Amino acid sequence: SNNWYIALFQFRYITINILPNYYQAKKLFLKEKALKNYRFEDLNLKAPFLKALNEEGYTSPTPIQKETIPLVLQGQDLMGMAQTGTGKTAAFTLPILQKLNANQSTEKARDPRALILAPTRELAIQINESIRKYGQYIAIKHTVVFGGVKQGPQVKSLTRGMDVIVATPGRLLDLINQGVCSLNKIQFFVLDEADRMLDMGFIRDVEKVIKLLPKQRQTLFFSATMPESVIRFSETMLKSPVKVKVKST
């Protein structure tokens, strides 16, 4: 009789305390395993980008890359909530580079077709470096412009013609006002770290830039947080966006 009660208690303890934790751990394990088995080849990326990723030591996409890359390739506007360290930069640079490469411009002094705005020069430089790495096997021209330095070299780069510009808002507007750069042919617009843009007081400059963009374009909007002010800001530039949310790992 006593043994029966002990056995019943042990069974209930396992059912209530151990099994739920076991199934939760198993579910997480299977999810991580599925992600590891997912390859960049499964995202319809072309050979030049797969080669570049392989040389950088990347074989499996992160969650934000897995969700975002196919959507961008399909031409969707996107609102992404993702923090630094999630692989966000590759999630938008890879598909944009692939789409640009599929429709190469033959003009030497061409206007940019992709614009990426970042709140700080450090982030702008980092994004431009990612474009260099991922686009090393295609003939795409890109440059980065930011304030706090002499504009001479940046002007020289822009006058040679660029496919992609990574910029901070203030310096970009200065160069546009000087007639150095035009945004009339922008097909892809990325606003990165939108919450920091607002916090740093760049909203007016960003709004000025957006007014200069063609209405027919694909827009990608990324932010680490989504307070009401950021959501309202996104609604001024996005058309029926797909929403992607990824937590930092």
JSON list of C-alpha atoms in Angstrom, two decimals:
[
{"chain": "A", "resi": 1, "resn": "SER", "atom": "CA", "xyz": [0.00, 0.00, 0.00]},
{"chain": "A", "resi": 2, "resn": "ASN", "atom": "CA", "xyz": [2.77, 2.44, 0.98]},
{"chain": "A", "resi": 3, "resn": "ASN", "atom": "CA", "xyz": [4.78, 1.41, -2.06]},
{"chain": "A", "resi": 4, "resn": "TRP", "atom": "CA", "xyz": [1.75, 2.13, -4.25]},
{"chain": "A", "resi": 5, "resn": "TYR", "atom": "CA", "xyz": [1.44, 5.68, -2.86]},
{"chain": "A", "resi": 6, "resn": "ILE", "atom": "CA", "xyz": [5.18, 6.27, -3.38]},
{"chain": "A", "resi": 7, "resn": "ALA", "atom": "CA", "xyz": [4.92, 5.07, -6.98]},
{"chain": "A", "resi": 8, "resn": "LEU", "atom": "CA", "xyz": [1.90, 7.32, -7.59]},
{"chain": "A", "resi": 9, "resn": "PHE", "atom": "CA", "xyz": [3.73, 10.33, -6.13]},
{"chain": "A", "resi": 10, "resn": "GLN", "atom": "CA", "xyz": [6.77, 9.67, -8.29]},
{"chain": "A", "resi": 11, "resn": "PHE", "atom": "CA", "xyz": [4.61, 9.35, -11.41]},
{"chain": "A", "resi": 12, "resn": "ARG", "atom": "CA", "xyz": [2.82, 12.64, -10.67]},
{"chain": "A", "resi": 13, "resn": "TYR", "atom": "CA", "xyz": [6.15, 14.39, -10.00]},
{"chain": "A", "resi": 14, "resn": "ILE", "atom": "CA", "xyz": [7.52, 13.22, -13.35]},
{"chain": "A", "resi": 15, "resn": "THR", "atom": "CA", "xyz": [4.32, 14.21, -15.17]},
{"chain": "A", "resi": 16, "resn": "ILE", "atom": "CA", "xyz": [4.08, 17.68, -13.59]},
{"chain": "A", "resi": 17, "resn": "ASN", "atom": "CA", "xyz": [7.74, 18.70, -13.30]},
{"chain": "A", "resi": 18, "resn": "ILE", "atom": "CA", "xyz": [9.98, 16.69, -15.58]},
{"chain": "A", "resi": 19, "resn": "LEU", "atom": "CA", "xyz": [7.99, 15.89, -18.72]},
{"chain": "A", "resi": 20, "resn": "PRO", "atom": "CA", "xyz": [7.04, 19.51, -19.61]},
{"chain": "A", "resi": 21, "resn": "ASN", "atom": "CA", "xyz": [10.68, 20.58, -19.29]},
{"chain": "A", "resi": 22, "resn": "TYR", "atom": "CA", "xyz": [11.75, 17.57, -21.35]},
{"chain": "A", "resi": 23, "resn": "TYR", "atom": "CA", "xyz": [9.33, 18.32, -24.17]},
{"chain": "A", "resi": 24, "resn": "GLN", "atom": "CA", "xyz": [10.23, 22.02, -24.12]},
{"chain": "A", "resi": 25, "resn": "ALA", "atom": "CA", "xyz": [13.95, 21.17, -24.34]},
{"chain": "A", "resi": 26, "resn": "LYS", "atom": "CA", "xyz": [13.27, 18.65, -27.11]},
{"chain": "A", "resi": 27, "resn": "LYS", "atom": "CA", "xyz": [11.23, 21.21, -29.07]},
{"chain": "A", "resi": 28, "resn": "LEU", "atom": "CA", "xyz": [14.07, 23.75, -28.77]},
{"chain": "A", "resi": 29, "resn": "PHE", "atom": "CA", "xyz": [16.63, 21.12, -29.79]},
{"chain": "A", "resi": 30, "resn": "LEU", "atom": "CA", "xyz": [14.64, 20.14, -32.88]},
{"chain": "A", "resi": 31, "resn": "LYS", "atom": "CA", "xyz": [14.17, 23.81, -33.82]},
{"chain": "A", "resi": 32, "resn": "GLU", "atom": "CA", "xyz": [17.91, 24.48, -33.54]},
{"chain": "A", "resi": 33, "resn": "LYS", "atom": "CA", "xyz": [18.67, 21.29, -35.46]},
{"chain": "A", "resi": 34, "resn": "ALA", "atom": "CA", "xyz": [16.31, 22.29, -38.27]},
{"chain": "A", "resi": 35, "resn": "LEU", "atom": "CA", "xyz": [17.97, 25.71, -38.47]},
{"chain": "A", "resi": 36, "resn": "LYS", "atom": "CA", "xyz": [21.44, 24.14, -38.62]},
{"chain": "A", "resi": 37, "resn": "ASN", "atom": "CA", "xyz": [20.29, 21.84, -41.43]},
{"chain": "A", "resi": 38, "resn": "TYR", "atom": "CA", "xyz": [19.00, 24.86, -43.36]},
{"chain": "A", "resi": 39, "resn": "ARG", "atom": "CA", "xyz": [21.57, 26.12, -45.84]},
{"chain": "A", "resi": 40, "resn": "PHE", "atom": "CA", "xyz": [22.07, 29.35, -47.75]},
{"chain": "A", "resi": 41, "resn": "GLU", "atom": "CA", "xyz": [21.45, 27.34, -50.91]},
{"chain": "A", "resi": 42, "resn": "ASP", "atom": "CA", "xyz": [17.87, 26.87, -49.70]},
{"chain": "A", "resi": 43, "resn": "LEU", "atom": "CA", "xyz": [17.32, 30.65, -49.86]},
{"chain": "A", "resi": 44, "resn": "ASN", "atom": "CA", "xyz": [17.79, 30.83, -53.66]},
{"chain": "A", "resi": 45, "resn": "LEU", "atom": "CA", "xyz": [21.03, 32.76, -53.41]},
{"chain": "A", "resi": 46, "resn": "LYS", "atom": "CA", "xyz": [23.21, 32.55, -56.51]},
{"chain": "A", "resi": 47, "resn": "ALA", "atom": "CA", "xyz": [26.70, 31.05, -56.81]},
{"chain": "A", "resi": 48, "resn": "PRO", "atom": "CA", "xyz": [28.75, 34.30, -56.39]},
{"chain": "A", "resi": 49, "resn": "PHE", "atom": "CA", "xyz": [27.12, 34.98, -53.02]},
{"chain": "A", "resi": 50, "resn": "LEU", "atom": "CA", "xyz": [27.33, 31.38, -51.83]},
{"chain": "A", "resi": 51, "resn": "LYS", "atom": "CA", "xyz": [31.04, 31.43, -52.65]},
{"chain": "A", "resi": 52, "resn": "ALA", "atom": "CA", "xyz": [31.55, 34.69, -50.73]},
{"chain": "A", "resi": 53, "resn": "LEU", "atom": "CA", "xyz": [29.60, 33.36, -47.72]},
{"chain": "A", "resi": 54, "resn": "ASN", "atom": "CA", "xyz": [31.60, 30.13, -47.74]},
{"chain": "A", "resi": 55, "resn": "GLU", "atom": "CA", "xyz": [34.88, 32.05, -47.74]},
{"chain": "A", "resi": 56, "resn": "GLU", "atom": "CA", "xyz": [33.66, 34.05, -44.75]},
{"chain": "A", "resi": 57, "resn": "GLY", "atom": "CA", "xyz": [32.90, 30.77, -42.95]},
{"chain": "A", "resi": 58, "resn": "TYR", "atom": "CA", "xyz": [29.11, 31.06, -43.08]},
{"chain": "A", "resi": 59, "resn": "THR", "atom": "CA", "xyz": [27.19, 27.90, -43.98]},
{"chain": "A", "resi": 60, "resn": "SER", "atom": "CA", "xyz": [23.80, 28.22, -42.27]},
{"chain": "A", "resi": 61, "resn": "PRO", "atom": "CA", "xyz": [21.56, 31.31, -42.16]},
{"chain": "A", "resi": 62, "resn": "THR", "atom": "CA", "xyz": [20.52, 32.91, -38.89]},
{"chain": "A", "resi": 63, "resn": "PRO", "atom": "CA", "xyz": [16.78, 33.21, -38.16]},
{"chain": "A", "resi": 64, "resn": "ILE", "atom": "CA", "xyz": [16.57, 36.80, -39.48]},
{"chain": "A", "resi": 65, "resn": "GLN", "atom": "CA", "xyz": [18.39, 35.77, -42.66]},
{"chain": "A", "resi": 66, "resn": "LYS", "atom": "CA", "xyz": [16.19, 32.73, -43.17]},
{"chain": "A", "resi": 67, "resn": "GLU", "atom": "CA", "xyz": [13.02, 34.81, -42.84]},
{"chain": "A", "resi": 68, "resn": "THR", "atom": "CA", "xyz": [14.12, 38.01, -44.60]},
{"chain": "A", "resi": 69, "resn": "ILE", "atom": "CA", "xyz": [16.15, 36.97, -47.65]},
{"chain": "A", "resi": 70, "resn": "PRO", "atom": "CA", "xyz": [13.30, 35.17, -49.50]},
{"chain": "A", "resi": 71, "resn": "LEU", "atom": "CA", "xyz": [10.91, 38.06, -48.79]},
{"chain": "A", "resi": 72, "resn": "VAL", "atom": "CA", "xyz": [13.33, 40.66, -50.15]},
{"chain": "A", "resi": 73, "resn": "LEU", "atom": "CA", "xyz": [13.99, 38.53, -53.24]},
{"chain": "A", "resi": 74, "resn": "GLN", "atom": "CA", "xyz": [10.22, 38.43, -53.79]},
{"chain": "A", "resi": 75, "resn": "GLY", "atom": "CA", "xyz": [10.07, 42.24, -53.75]},
{"chain": "A", "resi": 76, "resn": "GLN", "atom": "CA", "xyz": [8.22, 42.67, -50.44]},
{"chain": "A", "resi": 77, "resn": "ASP", "atom": "CA", "xyz": [8.45, 45.76, -48.26]},
{"chain": "A", "resi": 78, "resn": "LEU", "atom": "CA", "xyz": [9.59, 44.62, -44.84]},
{"chain": "A", "resi": 79, "resn": "MET", "atom": "CA", "xyz": [9.54, 45.76, -41.22]},
{"chain": "A", "resi": 80, "resn": "GLY", "atom": "CA", "xyz": [12.17, 43.85, -39.27]},
{"chain": "A", "resi": 81, "resn": "MET", "atom": "CA", "xyz": [12.68, 43.89, -35.52]},
{"chain": "A", "resi": 82, "resn": "ALA", "atom": "CA", "xyz": [16.19, 42.61, -34.91]},
{"chain": "A", "resi": 83, "resn": "GLN", "atom": "CA", "xyz": [19.11, 43.61, -32.75]},
{"chain": "A", "resi": 84, "resn": "THR", "atom": "CA", "xyz": [22.83, 43.77, -33.44]},
{"chain": "A", "resi": 85, "resn": "GLY", "atom": "CA", "xyz": [24.38, 40.31, -33.61]},
{"chain": "A", "resi": 86, "resn": "THR", "atom": "CA", "xyz": [21.45, 38.60, -35.35]},
{"chain": "A", "resi": 87, "resn": "GLY", "atom": "CA", "xyz": [22.96, 38.69, -38.84]},
{"chain": "A", "resi": 88, "resn": "LYS", "atom": "CA", "xyz": [20.66, 41.53, -39.90]},
{"chain": "A", "resi": 89, "resn": "THR", "atom": "CA", "xyz": [23.12, 43.24, -42.25]},
{"chain": "A", "resi": 90, "resn": "ALA", "atom": "CA", "xyz": [23.55, 40.16, -44.43]},
{"chain": "A", "resi": 91, "resn": "ALA", "atom": "CA", "xyz": [19.78, 39.65, -44.36]},
{"chain": "A", "resi": 92, "resn": "PHE", "atom": "CA", "xyz": [19.25, 42.79, -46.45]},
{"chain": "A", "resi": 93, "resn": "THR", "atom": "CA", "xyz": [22.57, 43.23, -48.30]},
{"chain": "A", "resi": 94, "resn": "LEU", "atom": "CA", "xyz": [22.64, 39.75, -49.86]},
{"chain": "A", "resi": 95, "resn": "PRO", "atom": "CA", "xyz": [19.23, 39.85, -51.60]},
{"chain": "A", "resi": 96, "resn": "ILE", "atom": "CA", "xyz": [19.66, 43.47, -52.68]},
{"chain": "A", "resi": 97, "resn": "LEU", "atom": "CA", "xyz": [23.05, 42.71, -54.22]},
{"chain": "A", "resi": 98, "resn": "GLN", "atom": "CA", "xyz": [21.59, 39.68, -56.01]},
{"chain": "A", "resi": 99, "resn": "LYS", "atom": "CA", "xyz": [18.73, 41.74, -57.46]},
{"chain": "A", "resi": 100, "resn": "LEU", "atom": "CA", "xyz": [21.09, 44.52, -58.55]},
{"chain": "A", "resi": 101, "resn": "ASN", "atom": "CA", "xyz": [23.43, 41.99, -60.15]},
{"chain": "A", "resi": 102, "resn": "ALA", "atom": "CA", "xyz": [20.55, 40.47, -62.12]},
{"chain": "A", "resi": 103, "resn": "ASN", "atom": "CA", "xyz": [19.91, 43.86, -63.72]},
{"chain": "A", "resi": 104, "resn": "GLN", "atom": "CA", "xyz": [23.34, 45.37, -64.23]},
{"chain": "A", "resi": 105, "resn": "SER", "atom": "CA", "xyz": [23.74, 48.96, -65.36]},
{"chain": "A", "resi": 106, "resn": "THR", "atom": "CA", "xyz": [26.15, 49.55, -68.26]},
{"chain": "A", "resi": 107, "resn": "GLU", "atom": "CA", "xyz": [26.52, 53.29, -67.62]},
{"chain": "A", "resi": 108, "resn": "LYS", "atom": "CA", "xyz": [29.86, 54.35, -66.14]},
{"chain": "A", "resi": 109, "resn": "ALA", "atom": "CA", "xyz": [28.63, 57.50, -64.38]},
{"chain": "A", "resi": 110, "resn": "ARG", "atom": "CA", "xyz": [25.43, 55.88, -63.19]},
{"chain": "A", "resi": 111, "resn": "ASP", "atom": "CA", "xyz": [23.11, 57.04, -60.45]},
{"chain": "A", "resi": 112, "resn": "PRO", "atom": "CA", "xyz": [22.73, 54.80, -57.37]},
{"chain": "A", "resi": 113, "resn": "ARG", "atom": "CA", "xyz": [20.00, 52.17, -57.38]},
{"chain": "A", "resi": 114, "resn": "ALA", "atom": "CA", "xyz": [20.19, 51.22, -53.68]},
{"chain": "A", "resi": 115, "resn": "LEU", "atom": "CA", "xyz": [20.41, 53.48, -50.63]},
{"chain": "A", "resi": 116, "resn": "ILE", "atom": "CA", "xyz": [21.09, 52.31, -47.09]},
{"chain": "A", "resi": 117, "resn": "LEU", "atom": "CA", "xyz": [20.75, 54.87, -44.29]},
{"chain": "A", "resi": 118, "resn": "ALA", "atom": "CA", "xyz": [22.47, 54.30, -40.95]},
{"chain": "A", "resi": 119, "resn": "PRO", "atom": "CA", "xyz": [22.49, 56.54, -37.85]},
{"chain": "A", "resi": 120, "resn": "THR", "atom": "CA", "xyz": [26.26, 56.47, -37.24]},
{"chain": "A", "resi": 121, "resn": "ARG", "atom": "CA", "xyz": [29.37, 56.42, -39.39]},
{"chain": "A", "resi": 122, "resn": "GLU", "atom": "CA", "xyz": [30.61, 53.34, -37.55]},
{"chain": "A", "resi": 123, "resn": "LEU", "atom": "CA", "xyz": [27.53, 51.38, -38.63]},
{"chain": "A", "resi": 124, "resn": "ALA", "atom": "CA", "xyz": [27.67, 52.83, -42.15]},
{"chain": "A", "resi": 125, "resn": "ILE", "atom": "CA", "xyz": [31.29, 51.72, -42.52]},
{"chain": "A", "resi": 126, "resn": "GLN", "atom": "CA", "xyz": [30.41, 48.27, -41.19]},
{"chain": "A", "resi": 127, "resn": "ILE", "atom": "CA", "xyz": [27.54, 47.86, -43.69]},
{"chain": "A", "resi": 128, "resn": "ASN", "atom": "CA", "xyz": [29.74, 49.01, -46.57]},
{"chain": "A", "resi": 129, "resn": "GLU", "atom": "CA", "xyz": [32.37, 46.47, -45.57]},
{"chain": "A", "resi": 130, "resn": "SER", "atom": "CA", "xyz": [29.72, 43.74, -45.57]},
{"chain": "A", "resi": 131, "resn": "ILE", "atom": "CA", "xyz": [28.74, 44.76, -49.10]},
{"chain": "A", "resi": 132, "resn": "ARG", "atom": "CA", "xyz": [32.39, 44.50, -50.13]},
{"chain": "A", "resi": 133, "resn": "LYS", "atom": "CA", "xyz": [32.66, 40.97, -48.71]},
{"chain": "A", "resi": 134, "resn": "TYR", "atom": "CA", "xyz": [29.36, 39.61, -50.01]},
{"chain": "A", "resi": 135, "resn": "GLY", "atom": "CA", "xyz": [29.67, 41.32, -53.38]},
{"chain": "A", "resi": 136, "resn": "GLN", "atom": "CA", "xyz": [33.31, 40.53, -54.10]},
{"chain": "A", "resi": 137, "resn": "TYR", "atom": "CA", "xyz": [32.44, 38.22, -57.03]},
{"chain": "A", "resi": 138, "resn": "ILE", "atom": "CA", "xyz": [30.07, 40.57, -58.83]},
{"chain": "A", "resi": 139, "resn": "ALA", "atom": "CA", "xyz": [30.62, 43.88, -60.60]},
{"chain": "A", "resi": 140, "resn": "ILE", "atom": "CA", "xyz": [28.74, 46.14, -58.22]},
{"chain": "A", "resi": 141, "resn": "LYS", "atom": "CA", "xyz": [30.08, 49.58, -57.28]},
{"chain": "A", "resi": 142, "resn": "HIS", "atom": "CA", "xyz": [29.42, 50.86, -53.78]},
{"chain": "A", "resi": 143, "resn": "THR", "atom": "CA", "xyz": [30.59, 53.60, -51.45]},
{"chain": "A", "resi": 144, "resn": "VAL", "atom": "CA", "xyz": [29.97, 55.03, -47.99]},
{"chain": "A", "resi": 145, "resn": "VAL", "atom": "CA", "xyz": [29.42, 58.69, -47.08]},
{"chain": "A", "resi": 146, "resn": "PHE", "atom": "CA", "xyz": [29.34, 60.21, -43.61]},
{"chain": "A", "resi": 147, "resn": "GLY", "atom": "CA", "xyz": [30.11, 63.45, -41.82]},
{"chain": "A", "resi": 148, "resn": "GLY", "atom": "CA", "xyz": [33.03, 64.43, -39.63]},
{"chain": "A", "resi": 149, "resn": "VAL", "atom": "CA", "xyz": [35.59, 64.03, -42.42]},
{"chain": "A", "resi": 150, "resn": "LYS", "atom": "CA", "xyz": [36.50, 65.96, -45.57]},
{"chain": "A", "resi": 151, "resn": "GLN", "atom": "CA", "xyz": [34.00, 65.31, -48.32]},
{"chain": "A", "resi": 152, "resn": "GLY", "atom": "CA", "xyz": [36.50, 65.35, -51.21]},
{"chain": "A", "resi": 153, "resn": "PRO", "atom": "CA", "xyz": [37.08, 61.57, -51.48]},
{"chain": "A", "resi": 154, "resn": "GLN", "atom": "CA", "xyz": [33.34, 60.91, -51.07]},
{"chain": "A", "resi": 155, "resn": "VAL", "atom": "CA", "xyz": [32.51, 63.37, -53.87]},
{"chain": "A", "resi": 156, "resn": "LYS", "atom": "CA", "xyz": [35.09, 61.70, -56.10]},
{"chain": "A", "resi": 157, "resn": "SER", "atom": "CA", "xyz": [33.55, 58.27, -55.48]},
{"chain": "A", "resi": 158, "resn": "LEU", "atom": "CA", "xyz": [30.02, 59.47, -56.21]},
{"chain": "A", "resi": 159, "resn": "THR", "atom": "CA", "xyz": [30.97, 61.23, -59.44]},
{"chain": "A", "resi": 160, "resn": "ARG", "atom": "CA", "xyz": [32.43, 57.95, -60.74]},
{"chain": "A", "resi": 161, "resn": "GLY", "atom": "CA", "xyz": [28.97, 56.40, -60.47]},
{"chain": "A", "resi": 162, "resn": "MET", "atom": "CA", "xyz": [27.76, 53.98, -57.80]},
{"chain": "A", "resi": 163, "resn": "ASP", "atom": "CA", "xyz": [25.17, 51.21, -57.57]},
{"chain": "A", "resi": 164, "resn": "VAL", "atom": "CA", "xyz": [24.89, 51.29, -53.77]},
{"chain": "A", "resi": 165, "resn": "ILE", "atom": "CA", "xyz": [25.33, 54.16, -51.33]},
{"chain": "A", "resi": 166, "resn": "VAL", "atom": "CA", "xyz": [25.58, 53.60, -47.58]},
{"chain": "A", "resi": 167, "resn": "ALA", "atom": "CA", "xyz": [25.17, 56.92, -45.80]},
{"chain": "A", "resi": 168, "resn": "THR", "atom": "CA", "xyz": [24.37, 58.89, -42.71]},
{"chain": "A", "resi": 169, "resn": "PRO", "atom": "CA", "xyz": [21.48, 61.30, -43.40]},
{"chain": "A", "resi": 170, "resn": "GLY", "atom": "CA", "xyz": [23.19, 64.65, -42.81]},
{"chain": "A", "resi": 171, "resn": "ARG", "atom": "CA", "xyz": [26.18, 64.19, -45.10]},
{"chain": "A", "resi": 172, "resn": "LEU", "atom": "CA", "xyz": [24.01, 62.61, -47.79]},
{"chain": "A", "resi": 173, "resn": "LEU", "atom": "CA", "xyz": [21.73, 65.67, -47.84]},
{"chain": "A", "resi": 174, "resn": "ASP", "atom": "CA", "xyz": [24.77, 67.98, -48.04]},
{"chain": "A", "resi": 175, "resn": "LEU", "atom": "CA", "xyz": [26.03, 66.14, -51.13]},
{"chain": "A", "resi": 176, "resn": "ILE", "atom": "CA", "xyz": [22.56, 66.09, -52.73]},
{"chain": "A", "resi": 177, "resn": "ASN", "atom": "CA", "xyz": [22.19, 69.85, -52.18]},
{"chain": "A", "resi": 178, "resn": "GLN", "atom": "CA", "xyz": [25.56, 70.36, -53.88]},
{"chain": "A", "resi": 179, "resn": "GLY", "atom": "CA", "xyz": [24.36, 68.41, -56.90]},
{"chain": "A", "resi": 180, "resn": "VAL", "atom": "CA", "xyz": [26.87, 65.62, -56.35]},
{"chain": "A", "resi": 181, "resn": "CYS", "atom": "CA", "xyz": [24.31, 62.86, -55.92]},
{"chain": "A", "resi": 182, "resn": "SER", "atom": "CA", "xyz": [20.80, 62.08, -57.18]},
{"chain": "A", "resi": 183, "resn": "LEU", "atom": "CA", "xyz": [18.29, 59.62, -55.73]},
{"chain": "A", "resi": 184, "resn": "ASN", "atom": "CA", "xyz": [15.99, 59.58, -58.76]},
{"chain": "A", "resi": 185, "resn": "LYS", "atom": "CA", "xyz": [16.83, 55.99, -59.69]},
{"chain": "A", "resi": 186, "resn": "ILE", "atom": "CA", "xyz": [16.74, 54.37, -56.26]},
{"chain": "A", "resi": 187, "resn": "GLN", "atom": "CA", "xyz": [15.02, 50.96, -56.42]},
{"chain": "A", "resi": 188, "resn": "PHE", "atom": "CA", "xyz": [15.91, 49.70, -52.94]},
{"chain": "A", "resi": 189, "resn": "PHE", "atom": "CA", "xyz": [15.85, 51.77, -49.75]},
{"chain": "A", "resi": 190, "resn": "VAL", "atom": "CA", "xyz": [16.97, 50.44, -46.36]},
{"chain": "A", "resi": 191, "resn": "LEU", "atom": "CA", "xyz": [16.55, 52.32, -43.10]},
{"chain": "A", "resi": 192, "resn": "ASP", "atom": "CA", "xyz": [18.67, 50.58, -40.48]},
{"chain": "A", "resi": 193, "resn": "GLU", "atom": "CA", "xyz": [18.38, 51.06, -36.70]},
{"chain": "A", "resi": 194, "resn": "ALA", "atom": "CA", "xyz": [15.36, 53.32, -37.05]},
{"chain": "A", "resi": 195, "resn": "ASP", "atom": "CA", "xyz": [14.90, 53.64, -33.29]},
{"chain": "A", "resi": 196, "resn": "ARG", "atom": "CA", "xyz": [18.41, 55.09, -32.96]},
{"chain": "A", "resi": 197, "resn": "MET", "atom": "CA", "xyz": [17.68, 57.46, -35.84]},
{"chain": "A", "resi": 198, "resn": "LEU", "atom": "CA", "xyz": [14.78, 58.88, -33.85]},
{"chain": "A", "resi": 199, "resn": "ASP", "atom": "CA", "xyz": [16.69, 58.93, -30.56]},
{"chain": "A", "resi": 200, "resn": "MET", "atom": "CA", "xyz": [19.57, 60.85, -32.17]},
{"chain": "A", "resi": 201, "resn": "GLY", "atom": "CA", "xyz": [17.24, 63.44, -33.69]},
{"chain": "A", "resi": 202, "resn": "PHE", "atom": "CA", "xyz": [17.68, 62.50, -37.35]},
{"chain": "A", "resi": 203, "resn": "ILE", "atom": "CA", "xyz": [13.99, 62.09, -38.18]},
{"chain": "A", "resi": 204, "resn": "ARG", "atom": "CA", "xyz": [13.75, 65.40, -40.10]},
{"chain": "A", "resi": 205, "resn": "ASP", "atom": "CA", "xyz": [16.79, 64.57, -42.23]},
{"chain": "A", "resi": 206, "resn": "VAL", "atom": "CA", "xyz": [15.43, 61.08, -42.94]},
{"chain": "A", "resi": 207, "resn": "GLU", "atom": "CA", "xyz": [12.08, 62.55, -43.96]},
{"chain": "A", "resi": 208, "resn": "LYS", "atom": "CA", "xyz": [13.87, 64.93, -46.36]},
{"chain": "A", "resi": 209, "resn": "VAL", "atom": "CA", "xyz": [15.73, 62.01, -47.93]},
{"chain": "A", "resi": 210, "resn": "ILE", "atom": "CA", "xyz": [12.53, 59.96, -48.32]},
{"chain": "A", "resi": 211, "resn": "LYS", "atom": "CA", "xyz": [10.83, 62.83, -50.18]},
{"chain": "A", "resi": 212, "resn": "LEU", "atom": "CA", "xyz": [13.61, 62.62, -52.79]},
{"chain": "A", "resi": 213, "resn": "LEU", "atom": "CA", "xyz": [13.12, 58.89, -53.41]},
{"chain": "A", "resi": 214, "resn": "PRO", "atom": "CA", "xyz": [10.97, 57.47, -56.22]},
{"chain": "A", "resi": 215, "resn": "LYS", "atom": "CA", "xyz": [7.57, 56.33, -55.00]},
{"chain": "A", "resi": 216, "resn": "GLN", "atom": "CA", "xyz": [8.06, 53.03, -56.81]},
{"chain": "A", "resi": 217, "resn": "ARG", "atom": "CA", "xyz": [10.71, 51.31, -54.74]},
{"chain": "A", "resi": 218, "resn": "GLN", "atom": "CA", "xyz": [11.23, 48.47, -52.29]},
{"chain": "A", "resi": 219, "resn": "THR", "atom": "CA", "xyz": [11.69, 49.62, -48.69]},
{"chain": "A", "resi": 220, "resn": "LEU", "atom": "CA", "xyz": [13.21, 47.66, -45.81]},
{"chain": "A", "resi": 221, "resn": "PHE", "atom": "CA", "xyz": [12.85, 49.08, -42.30]},
{"chain": "A", "resi": 222, "resn": "PHE", "atom": "CA", "xyz": [14.85, 47.68, -39.37]},
{"chain": "A", "resi": 223, "resn": "SER", "atom": "CA", "xyz": [14.74, 48.56, -35.70]},
{"chain": "A", "resi": 224, "resn": "ALA", "atom": "CA", "xyz": [15.90, 46.91, -32.48]},
{"chain": "A", "resi": 225, "resn": "THR", "atom": "CA", "xyz": [12.77, 48.12, -30.68]},
{"chain": "A", "resi": 226, "resn": "MET", "atom": "CA", "xyz": [9.29, 49.02, -31.87]},
{"chain": "A", "resi": 227, "resn": "PRO", "atom": "CA", "xyz": [7.80, 51.78, -29.70]},
{"chain": "A", "resi": 228, "resn": "GLU", "atom": "CA", "xyz": [4.74, 53.59, -31.03]},
{"chain": "A", "resi": 229, "resn": "SER", "atom": "CA", "xyz": [6.85, 56.43, -32.42]},
{"chain": "A", "resi": 230, "resn": "VAL", "atom": "CA", "xyz": [8.90, 54.01, -34.55]},
{"chain": "A", "resi": 231, "resn": "ILE", "atom": "CA", "xyz": [5.78, 52.23, -35.80]},
{"chain": "A", "resi": 232, "resn": "ARG", "atom": "CA", "xyz": [4.20, 55.53, -36.85]},
{"chain": "A", "resi": 233, "resn": "PHE", "atom": "CA", "xyz": [7.44, 56.50, -38.58]},
{"chain": "A", "resi": 234, "resn": "SER", "atom": "CA", "xyz": [7.51, 53.21, -40.50]},
{"chain": "A", "resi": 235, "resn": "GLU", "atom": "CA", "xyz": [3.97, 53.72, -41.76]},
{"chain": "A", "resi": 236, "resn": "THR", "atom": "CA", "xyz": [5.07, 56.83, -43.67]},
{"chain": "A", "resi": 237, "resn": "MET", "atom": "CA", "xyz": [7.39, 54.85, -45.95]},
{"chain": "A", "resi": 238, "resn": "LEU", "atom": "CA", "xyz": [6.23, 51.20, -46.13]},
{"chain": "A", "resi": 239, "resn": "LYS", "atom": "CA", "xyz": [3.58, 49.66, -48.38]},
{"chain": "A", "resi": 240, "resn": "SER", "atom": "CA", "xyz": [1.83, 46.56, -46.98]},
{"chain": "A", "resi": 241, "resn": "PRO", "atom": "CA", "xyz": [5.02, 45.37, -45.26]},
{"chain": "A", "resi": 242, "resn": "VAL", "atom": "CA", "xyz": [5.70, 41.86, -44.05]},
{"chain": "A", "resi": 243, "resn": "LYS", "atom": "CA", "xyz": [6.72, 41.93, -40.37]},
{"chain": "A", "resi": 244, "resn": "VAL", "atom": "CA", "xyz": [9.66, 39.86, -39.15]},
{"chain": "A", "resi": 245, "resn": "LYS", "atom": "CA", "xyz": [10.66, 39.71, -35.49]},
{"chain": "A", "resi": 246, "resn": "VAL", "atom": "CA", "xyz": [13.79, 37.95, -34.27]},
{"chain": "A", "resi": 247, "resn": "LYS", "atom": "CA", "xyz": [15.25, 37.93, -30.77]},
{"chain": "A", "resi": 248, "resn": "SER", "atom": "CA", "xyz": [18.99, 38.33, -30.19]},
{"chain": "A", "resi": 249, "resn": "THR", "atom": "CA", "xyz": [20.75, 35.01, -29.61]}
]
